[in-house]
Amino acid sequence: MIQNIQLLKEFGIFQEYSNSGVKDFGRFNLFYGWNGSGKSTLSNLFRCLENKNKPSNFPSSSFTINIINSTPITQSNISESNLNIYTFNHDFIDENITWNGVVKSILLVDKTKIEERKRLEELKKEQKTDSTAYSEETEEIKKLETSVSKFGTNSAKEIKISLRSIDTTDRYYMNYDKRKFEAFIEANPEAAKIDTSLLDEDKIIELTNAARPDQKNHIDFTEQNLSQNNFTKVKECLDDLLNTSAI
């Protein structure tokens, strides 16, 4: 328990205070006076005792506070103090209370809860940012999935039409669809990544036309029966002609 304030120098309004003719503190103590008489300054001194640190507002100050049955507390040993004291003043309010709107009934003061509240607000902001990014990424994924699905459908359709044009009788290709196309891509991932596996439109048209079974005009053919004797006579005539010299 604090017995008295023995010395207080260069601490705000208390430039040269000494405990001369002042009674010791009792169990309950009341400080009163005009504005600017030093009441809040004294509360700052008690606040320093609570936090066990020197007053940042008055760095050159010095003080001696007598403690019953214990070593006096000074600006030199305040960090080693084991005095159990709590101070409610403007500093405490600024550090531990946040005012969100108007308090109509009960205000709960809890330093831990205030920190948790601040952390909650930070997490809410982070969540909003993450939710926006997630929505954007989800929308982009949907667009890509739609594009891939459309590509599979169109590719399978083109393959099916191309195979019809060459009059294939294979039922697998006659009923070709996106599922079969995607299964082929999944079964050949490396080949699908290589550009050499891709044919340009002109090459596809060329190969399709080459494979297309174009209908040709019917050819009438009449079989002629020739005898061996006729061939023999013709050979003899040719031999005779070739042996003749033209002068």
mmCIF file of N, CA and C in Angstrom, residues 89-191:
data_model
loop_
_atom_site.group_PDB
_atom_site.id
_atom_site.type_symbol
_atom_site.label_atom_id
_atom_site.label_comp_id
_atom_site.label_asym_id
_atom_site.label_seq_id
_atom_site.Cartn_x
_atom_site.Cartn_y
_atom_site.Cartn_z
ATOM 1 N N ASN A 89 -7.971 6.384 -15.885
ATOM 2 C CA ASN A 89 -7.929 7.802 -16.255
ATOM 3 C C ASN A 89 -8.033 7.915 -17.773
ATOM 4 N N HIS A 90 -7.729 9.086 -18.313
ATOM 5 C CA HIS A 90 -7.860 9.282 -19.760
ATOM 6 C C HIS A 90 -6.920 8.377 -20.547
ATOM 7 N N ASP A 91 -5.734 8.130 -20.032
ATOM 8 C CA ASP A 91 -4.794 7.235 -20.726
ATOM 9 C C ASP A 91 -5.375 5.827 -20.834
ATOM 10 N N PHE A 92 -5.967 5.368 -19.717
ATOM 11 C CA PHE A 92 -6.581 4.041 -19.729
ATOM 12 C C PHE A 92 -7.719 3.988 -20.752
ATOM 13 N N ILE A 93 -8.523 5.028 -20.805
ATOM 14 C CA ILE A 93 -9.652 5.071 -21.738
ATOM 15 C C ILE A 93 -9.157 5.033 -23.176
ATOM 16 N N ASP A 94 -8.120 5.836 -23.474
ATOM 17 C CA ASP A 94 -7.594 5.885 -24.843
ATOM 18 C C ASP A 94 -7.023 4.540 -25.272
ATOM 19 N N GLU A 95 -6.409 3.820 -24.323
ATOM 20 C CA GLU A 95 -5.745 2.560 -24.656
ATOM 21 C C GLU A 95 -6.691 1.371 -24.691
ATOM 22 N N ASN A 96 -7.779 1.430 -23.937
ATOM 23 C CA ASN A 96 -8.574 0.222 -23.729
ATOM 24 C C ASN A 96 -10.031 0.306 -24.141
ATOM 25 N N ILE A 97 -10.507 1.469 -24.547
ATOM 26 C CA ILE A 97 -11.926 1.582 -24.881
ATOM 27 C C ILE A 97 -12.060 2.144 -26.284
ATOM 28 N N THR A 98 -12.849 1.486 -27.115
ATOM 29 C CA THR A 98 -13.204 2.022 -28.416
ATOM 30 C C THR A 98 -14.700 2.293 -28.416
ATOM 31 N N TRP A 99 -15.082 3.439 -28.919
ATOM 32 C CA TRP A 99 -16.488 3.841 -28.901
ATOM 33 C C TRP A 99 -17.071 3.657 -30.289
ATOM 34 N N ASN A 100 -17.880 2.631 -30.460
ATOM 35 C CA ASN A 100 -18.555 2.373 -31.731
ATOM 36 C C ASN A 100 -20.000 2.823 -31.605
ATOM 37 N N GLY A 101 -20.256 4.081 -31.938
ATOM 38 C CA GLY A 101 -21.613 4.595 -31.784
ATOM 39 C C GLY A 101 -21.863 5.032 -30.351
ATOM 40 N N VAL A 102 -23.096 5.024 -29.942
ATOM 41 C CA VAL A 102 -23.501 5.487 -28.617
ATOM 42 C C VAL A 102 -23.761 4.295 -27.725
ATOM 43 N N VAL A 103 -23.160 4.309 -26.512
ATOM 44 C CA VAL A 103 -23.395 3.242 -25.540
ATOM 45 C C VAL A 103 -24.671 3.565 -24.771
ATOM 46 N N LYS A 104 -25.705 2.732 -24.929
ATOM 47 C CA LYS A 104 -26.996 3.033 -24.327
ATOM 48 C C LYS A 104 -27.184 2.374 -22.965
ATOM 49 N N SER A 105 -26.481 1.266 -22.725
ATOM 50 C CA SER A 105 -26.747 0.579 -21.464
ATOM 51 C C SER A 105 -25.459 0.189 -20.748
ATOM 52 N N ILE A 106 -24.823 -0.913 -21.188
ATOM 53 C CA ILE A 106 -23.667 -1.440 -20.472
ATOM 54 C C ILE A 106 -22.430 -1.337 -21.352
ATOM 55 N N LEU A 107 -21.343 -0.842 -20.785
ATOM 56 C CA LEU A 107 -20.059 -0.777 -21.463
ATOM 57 C C LEU A 107 -19.106 -1.737 -20.765
ATOM 58 N N LEU A 108 -18.612 -2.732 -21.473
ATOM 59 C CA LEU A 108 -17.689 -3.700 -20.917
ATOM 60 C C LEU A 108 -16.258 -3.247 -21.205
ATOM 61 N N VAL A 109 -15.476 -3.054 -20.145
ATOM 62 C CA VAL A 109 -14.090 -2.621 -20.269
ATOM 63 C C VAL A 109 -13.197 -3.827 -20.054
ATOM 64 N N ASP A 110 -12.505 -4.231 -21.092
ATOM 65 C CA ASP A 110 -11.627 -5.400 -20.997
ATOM 66 C C ASP A 110 -10.515 -5.208 -22.016
ATOM 67 N N LYS A 111 -9.301 -5.065 -21.563
ATOM 68 C CA LYS A 111 -8.187 -4.783 -22.459
ATOM 69 C C LYS A 111 -8.012 -5.892 -23.487
ATOM 70 N N THR A 112 -8.135 -7.157 -23.012
ATOM 71 C CA THR A 112 -7.987 -8.299 -23.922
ATOM 72 C C THR A 112 -9.063 -8.273 -24.995
ATOM 73 N N LYS A 113 -10.306 -7.981 -24.580
ATOM 74 C CA LYS A 113 -11.410 -7.957 -25.530
ATOM 75 C C LYS A 113 -11.259 -6.818 -26.531
ATOM 76 N N ILE A 114 -10.719 -5.699 -26.080
ATOM 77 C CA ILE A 114 -10.506 -4.577 -26.993
ATOM 78 C C ILE A 114 -9.515 -4.962 -28.072
ATOM 79 N N GLU A 115 -8.429 -5.634 -27.688
ATOM 80 C CA GLU A 115 -7.438 -6.084 -28.667
ATOM 81 C C GLU A 115 -8.050 -7.105 -29.622
ATOM 82 N N GLU A 116 -8.880 -7.992 -29.052
ATOM 83 C CA GLU A 116 -9.540 -8.982 -29.892
ATOM 84 C C GLU A 116 -10.508 -8.303 -30.865
ATOM 85 N N ARG A 117 -11.152 -7.241 -30.384
ATOM 86 C CA ARG A 117 -12.080 -6.497 -31.242
ATOM 87 C C ARG A 117 -11.329 -5.848 -32.397
ATOM 88 N N LYS A 118 -10.188 -5.251 -32.087
ATOM 89 C CA LYS A 118 -9.384 -4.631 -33.136
ATOM 90 C C LYS A 118 -8.935 -5.681 -34.146
ATOM 91 N N ARG A 119 -8.496 -6.838 -33.609
ATOM 92 C CA ARG A 119 -8.052 -7.912 -34.489
ATOM 93 C C ARG A 119 -9.201 -8.418 -35.349
ATOM 94 N N LEU A 120 -10.404 -8.465 -34.754
ATOM 95 C CA LEU A 120 -11.589 -8.903 -35.486
ATOM 96 C C LEU A 120 -11.879 -7.954 -36.640
ATOM 97 N N GLU A 121 -11.776 -6.645 -36.392
ATOM 98 C CA GLU A 121 -12.020 -5.668 -37.452
ATOM 99 C C GLU A 121 -10.992 -5.818 -38.573
ATOM 100 N N GLU A 122 -9.727 -6.071 -38.179
ATOM 101 C CA GLU A 122 -8.689 -6.278 -39.188
ATOM 102 C C GLU A 122 -8.976 -7.523 -40.018
ATOM 103 N N LEU A 123 -9.406 -8.599 -39.326
ATOM 104 C CA LEU A 123 -9.718 -9.834 -40.027
ATOM 105 C C LEU A 123 -10.920 -9.665 -40.948
ATOM 106 N N LYS A 124 -11.888 -8.840 -40.524
ATOM 107 C CA LYS A 124 -13.048 -8.589 -41.375
ATOM 108 C C LYS A 124 -12.622 -7.883 -42.664
ATOM 109 N N LYS A 125 -11.692 -6.917 -42.532
ATOM 110 C CA LYS A 125 -11.204 -6.220 -43.715
ATOM 111 C C LYS A 125 -10.453 -7.186 -44.630
ATOM 112 N N GLU A 126 -9.610 -8.036 -43.995
ATOM 113 C CA GLU A 126 -8.874 -9.019 -44.786
ATOM 114 C C GLU A 126 -9.834 -9.996 -45.460
ATOM 115 N N GLN A 127 -10.884 -10.393 -44.707
ATOM 116 C CA GLN A 127 -11.860 -11.325 -45.272
ATOM 117 C C GLN A 127 -12.582 -10.698 -46.464
ATOM 118 N N LYS A 128 -12.902 -9.418 -46.362
ATOM 119 C CA LYS A 128 -13.586 -8.736 -47.463
ATOM 120 C C LYS A 128 -12.693 -8.699 -48.695
ATOM 121 N N THR A 129 -11.405 -8.395 -48.458
ATOM 122 C CA THR A 129 -10.454 -8.367 -49.576
ATOM 123 C C THR A 129 -10.314 -9.755 -50.188
ATOM 124 N N ASP A 130 -10.170 -10.771 -49.312
ATOM 125 C CA ASP A 130 -10.019 -12.144 -49.802
ATOM 126 C C ASP A 130 -11.280 -12.621 -50.514
ATOM 127 N N SER A 131 -12.450 -12.231 -49.977
ATOM 128 C CA SER A 131 -13.711 -12.647 -50.605
ATOM 129 C C SER A 131 -13.850 -12.043 -52.000
ATOM 130 N N THR A 132 -13.439 -10.772 -52.128
ATOM 131 C CA THR A 132 -13.491 -10.131 -53.441
ATOM 132 C C THR A 132 -12.562 -10.831 -54.420
ATOM 133 N N ALA A 133 -11.342 -11.123 -53.944
ATOM 134 C CA ALA A 133 -10.367 -11.817 -54.801
ATOM 135 C C ALA A 133 -10.870 -13.212 -55.157
ATOM 136 N N TYR A 134 -11.488 -13.889 -54.171
ATOM 137 C CA TYR A 134 -12.019 -15.238 -54.414
ATOM 138 C C TYR A 134 -13.132 -15.202 -55.457
ATOM 139 N N SER A 135 -14.005 -14.201 -55.342
ATOM 140 C CA SER A 135 -15.108 -14.084 -56.308
ATOM 141 C C SER A 135 -14.569 -13.838 -57.709
ATOM 142 N N GLU A 136 -13.557 -12.970 -57.794
ATOM 143 C CA GLU A 136 -12.963 -12.680 -59.102
ATOM 144 C C GLU A 136 -12.303 -13.920 -59.690
ATOM 145 N N GLU A 137 -11.569 -14.650 -58.845
ATOM 146 C CA GLU A 137 -10.902 -15.868 -59.315
ATOM 147 C C GLU A 137 -11.935 -16.922 -59.718
ATOM 148 N N THR A 138 -13.009 -17.033 -58.912
ATOM 149 C CA THR A 138 -14.064 -18.006 -59.227
ATOM 150 C C THR A 138 -14.718 -17.681 -60.564
ATOM 151 N N GLU A 139 -14.972 -16.393 -60.798
ATOM 152 C CA GLU A 139 -15.583 -15.968 -62.061
ATOM 153 C C GLU A 139 -14.649 -16.259 -63.225
ATOM 154 N N GLU A 140 -13.351 -16.022 -63.012
ATOM 155 C CA GLU A 140 -12.373 -16.290 -64.068
ATOM 156 C C GLU A 140 -12.296 -17.784 -64.355
ATOM 157 N N ILE A 141 -12.355 -18.607 -63.294
ATOM 158 C CA ILE A 141 -12.334 -20.065 -63.477
ATOM 159 C C ILE A 141 -13.561 -20.525 -64.268
ATOM 160 N N LYS A 142 -14.727 -19.948 -63.945
ATOM 161 C CA LYS A 142 -15.951 -20.303 -64.680
ATOM 162 C C LYS A 142 -15.810 -19.963 -66.164
ATOM 163 N N LYS A 143 -15.217 -18.795 -66.447
ATOM 164 C CA LYS A 143 -15.036 -18.405 -67.843
ATOM 165 C C LYS A 143 -14.111 -19.381 -68.561
ATOM 166 N N LEU A 144 -13.026 -19.777 -67.872
ATOM 167 C CA LEU A 144 -12.086 -20.719 -68.482
ATOM 168 C C LEU A 144 -12.739 -22.083 -68.693
ATOM 169 N N GLU A 145 -13.510 -22.547 -67.685
ATOM 170 C CA GLU A 145 -14.188 -23.834 -67.818
ATOM 171 C C GLU A 145 -15.195 -23.800 -68.965
ATOM 172 N N THR A 146 -15.919 -22.677 -69.086
ATOM 173 C CA THR A 146 -16.877 -22.537 -70.188
ATOM 174 C C THR A 146 -16.164 -22.548 -71.533
ATOM 175 N N SER A 147 -15.016 -21.851 -71.583
ATOM 176 C CA SER A 147 -14.244 -21.798 -72.822
ATOM 177 C C SER A 147 -13.718 -23.178 -73.202
ATOM 178 N N VAL A 148 -13.195 -23.923 -72.186
ATOM 179 C CA VAL A 148 -12.678 -25.270 -72.448
ATOM 180 C C VAL A 148 -13.801 -26.199 -72.901
ATOM 181 N N SER A 149 -14.959 -26.101 -72.234
ATOM 182 C CA SER A 149 -16.093 -26.948 -72.595
ATOM 183 C C SER A 149 -16.569 -26.647 -74.017
ATOM 184 N N LYS A 150 -16.618 -25.357 -74.345
ATOM 185 C CA LYS A 150 -17.050 -24.964 -75.689
ATOM 186 C C LYS A 150 -16.051 -25.458 -76.736
ATOM 187 N N PHE A 151 -14.763 -25.354 -76.395
ATOM 188 C CA PHE A 151 -13.724 -25.837 -77.312
ATOM 189 C C PHE A 151 -13.874 -27.338 -77.558
ATOM 190 N N GLY A 152 -14.133 -28.112 -76.480
ATOM 191 C CA GLY A 152 -14.317 -29.557 -76.625
ATOM 192 C C GLY A 152 -15.520 -29.899 -77.472
ATOM 193 N N THR A 153 -16.621 -29.184 -77.243
ATOM 194 C CA THR A 153 -17.848 -29.443 -78.014
ATOM 195 C C THR A 153 -17.639 -29.133 -79.497
ATOM 196 N N ASN A 154 -17.070 -27.967 -79.781
ATOM 197 C CA ASN A 154 -16.864 -27.565 -81.181
ATOM 198 C C ASN A 154 -15.871 -28.492 -81.889
ATOM 199 N N SER A 155 -14.802 -28.872 -81.171
ATOM 200 C CA SER A 155 -13.796 -29.749 -81.782
ATOM 201 C C SER A 155 -14.388 -31.112 -82.098
ATOM 202 N N ALA A 156 -15.143 -31.671 -81.151
ATOM 203 C CA ALA A 156 -15.765 -32.972 -81.384
ATOM 204 C C ALA A 156 -16.757 -32.906 -82.540
ATOM 205 N N LYS A 157 -17.483 -31.793 -82.629
ATOM 206 C CA LYS A 157 -18.455 -31.619 -83.718
ATOM 207 C C LYS A 157 -17.763 -31.568 -85.074
ATOM 208 N N GLU A 158 -16.656 -30.821 -85.138
ATOM 209 C CA GLU A 158 -15.915 -30.715 -86.394
ATOM 210 C C GLU A 158 -15.333 -32.065 -86.812
ATOM 211 N N ILE A 159 -14.821 -32.812 -85.824
ATOM 212 C CA ILE A 159 -14.271 -34.138 -86.130
ATOM 213 C C ILE A 159 -15.365 -35.059 -86.659
ATOM 214 N N LYS A 160 -16.519 -35.012 -86.021
ATOM 215 C CA LYS A 160 -17.627 -35.865 -86.432
ATOM 216 C C LYS A 160 -18.082 -35.524 -87.853
ATOM 217 N N ILE A 161 -18.174 -34.219 -88.144
ATOM 218 C CA ILE A 161 -18.583 -33.802 -89.489
ATOM 219 C C ILE A 161 -17.551 -34.218 -90.524
ATOM 220 N N SER A 162 -16.259 -34.057 -90.150
ATOM 221 C CA SER A 162 -15.197 -34.441 -91.079
ATOM 222 C C SER A 162 -15.224 -35.933 -91.369
ATOM 223 N N LEU A 163 -15.474 -36.738 -90.356
ATOM 224 C CA LEU A 163 -15.519 -38.184 -90.543
ATOM 225 C C LEU A 163 -16.741 -38.605 -91.366
ATOM 226 N N ARG A 164 -17.826 -37.871 -91.222
ATOM 227 C CA ARG A 164 -19.000 -38.170 -92.058
ATOM 228 C C ARG A 164 -18.694 -37.899 -93.527
ATOM 229 N N SER A 165 -17.893 -36.849 -93.758
ATOM 230 C CA SER A 165 -17.617 -36.478 -95.138
ATOM 231 C C SER A 165 -16.766 -37.512 -95.855
ATOM 232 N N ILE A 166 -16.030 -38.338 -95.085
ATOM 233 C CA ILE A 166 -15.239 -39.390 -95.741
ATOM 234 C C ILE A 166 -15.941 -40.746 -95.638
ATOM 235 N N ASP A 167 -17.190 -40.703 -95.202
ATOM 236 C CA ASP A 167 -18.036 -41.885 -95.232
ATOM 237 C C ASP A 167 -17.477 -43.031 -94.398
ATOM 238 N N THR A 168 -17.065 -42.693 -93.149
ATOM 239 C CA THR A 168 -16.587 -43.750 -92.264
ATOM 240 C C THR A 168 -17.746 -44.587 -91.757
ATOM 241 N N THR A 169 -17.498 -45.858 -91.555
ATOM 242 C CA THR A 169 -18.537 -46.758 -91.039
ATOM 243 C C THR A 169 -18.260 -47.144 -89.592
ATOM 244 N N ASP A 170 -17.228 -46.537 -88.969
ATOM 245 C CA ASP A 170 -16.879 -46.846 -87.577
ATOM 246 C C ASP A 170 -17.870 -46.136 -86.656
ATOM 247 N N ARG A 171 -18.631 -46.930 -85.886
ATOM 248 C CA ARG A 171 -19.656 -46.349 -85.014
ATOM 249 C C ARG A 171 -19.051 -45.439 -83.936
ATOM 250 N N TYR A 172 -17.820 -45.747 -83.500
ATOM 251 C CA TYR A 172 -17.178 -44.932 -82.462
ATOM 252 C C TYR A 172 -17.058 -43.476 -82.927
ATOM 253 N N TYR A 173 -16.686 -43.306 -84.205
ATOM 254 C CA TYR A 173 -16.514 -41.962 -84.736
ATOM 255 C C TYR A 173 -17.817 -41.382 -85.268
ATOM 256 N N MET A 174 -18.732 -42.251 -85.672
ATOM 257 C CA MET A 174 -20.031 -41.752 -86.119
ATOM 258 C C MET A 174 -20.791 -41.112 -84.963
ATOM 259 N N ASN A 175 -20.521 -41.587 -83.733
ATOM 260 C CA ASN A 175 -21.169 -41.042 -82.540
ATOM 261 C C ASN A 175 -20.168 -40.231 -81.694
ATOM 262 N N TYR A 176 -19.215 -39.608 -82.352
ATOM 263 C CA TYR A 176 -18.158 -38.871 -81.653
ATOM 264 C C TYR A 176 -18.740 -37.638 -80.971
ATOM 265 N N ASP A 177 -18.315 -37.397 -79.701
ATOM 266 C CA ASP A 177 -18.814 -36.234 -78.960
ATOM 267 C C ASP A 177 -17.706 -35.668 -78.070
ATOM 268 N N LYS A 178 -18.070 -34.672 -77.230
ATOM 269 C CA LYS A 178 -17.103 -33.977 -76.391
ATOM 270 C C LYS A 178 -16.431 -34.915 -75.395
ATOM 271 N N ARG A 179 -17.181 -35.848 -74.830
ATOM 272 C CA ARG A 179 -16.606 -36.779 -73.849
ATOM 273 C C ARG A 179 -15.476 -37.596 -74.463
ATOM 274 N N LYS A 180 -15.685 -38.075 -75.681
ATOM 275 C CA LYS A 180 -14.646 -38.867 -76.345
ATOM 276 C C LYS A 180 -13.437 -37.998 -76.697
ATOM 277 N N PHE A 181 -13.708 -36.755 -77.078
ATOM 278 C CA PHE A 181 -12.624 -35.838 -77.401
ATOM 279 C C PHE A 181 -11.786 -35.541 -76.157
ATOM 280 N N GLU A 182 -12.468 -35.249 -75.023
ATOM 281 C CA GLU A 182 -11.755 -34.952 -73.784
ATOM 282 C C GLU A 182 -10.999 -36.178 -73.279
ATOM 283 N N ALA A 183 -11.575 -37.358 -73.451
ATOM 284 C CA ALA A 183 -10.897 -38.590 -73.037
ATOM 285 C C ALA A 183 -9.618 -38.791 -73.848
ATOM 286 N N PHE A 184 -9.687 -38.450 -75.137
ATOM 287 C CA PHE A 184 -8.493 -38.571 -75.992
ATOM 288 C C PHE A 184 -7.400 -37.600 -75.541
ATOM 289 N N ILE A 185 -7.779 -36.365 -75.205
ATOM 290 C CA ILE A 185 -6.810 -35.361 -74.740
ATOM 291 C C ILE A 185 -6.165 -35.811 -73.429
ATOM 292 N N GLU A 186 -6.985 -36.330 -72.505
ATOM 293 C CA GLU A 186 -6.463 -36.789 -71.211
ATOM 294 C C GLU A 186 -5.543 -37.998 -71.378
ATOM 295 N N ALA A 187 -5.827 -38.842 -72.374
ATOM 296 C CA ALA A 187 -5.006 -40.030 -72.608
ATOM 297 C C ALA A 187 -3.709 -39.704 -73.335
ATOM 298 N N ASN A 188 -3.643 -38.540 -73.964
ATOM 299 C CA ASN A 188 -2.442 -38.148 -74.726
ATOM 300 C C ASN A 188 -2.020 -36.728 -74.332
ATOM 301 N N PRO A 189 -1.688 -36.507 -73.054
ATOM 302 C CA PRO A 189 -1.387 -35.137 -72.604
ATOM 303 C C PRO A 189 -0.144 -34.545 -73.249
ATOM 304 N N GLU A 190 0.903 -35.361 -73.399
ATOM 305 C CA GLU A 190 2.145 -34.835 -73.969
ATOM 306 C C GLU A 190 1.975 -34.477 -75.447
ATOM 307 N N ALA A 191 1.312 -35.351 -76.175
ATOM 308 C CA ALA A 191 1.099 -35.084 -77.605
ATOM 309 C C ALA A 191 0.229 -33.844 -77.807
#
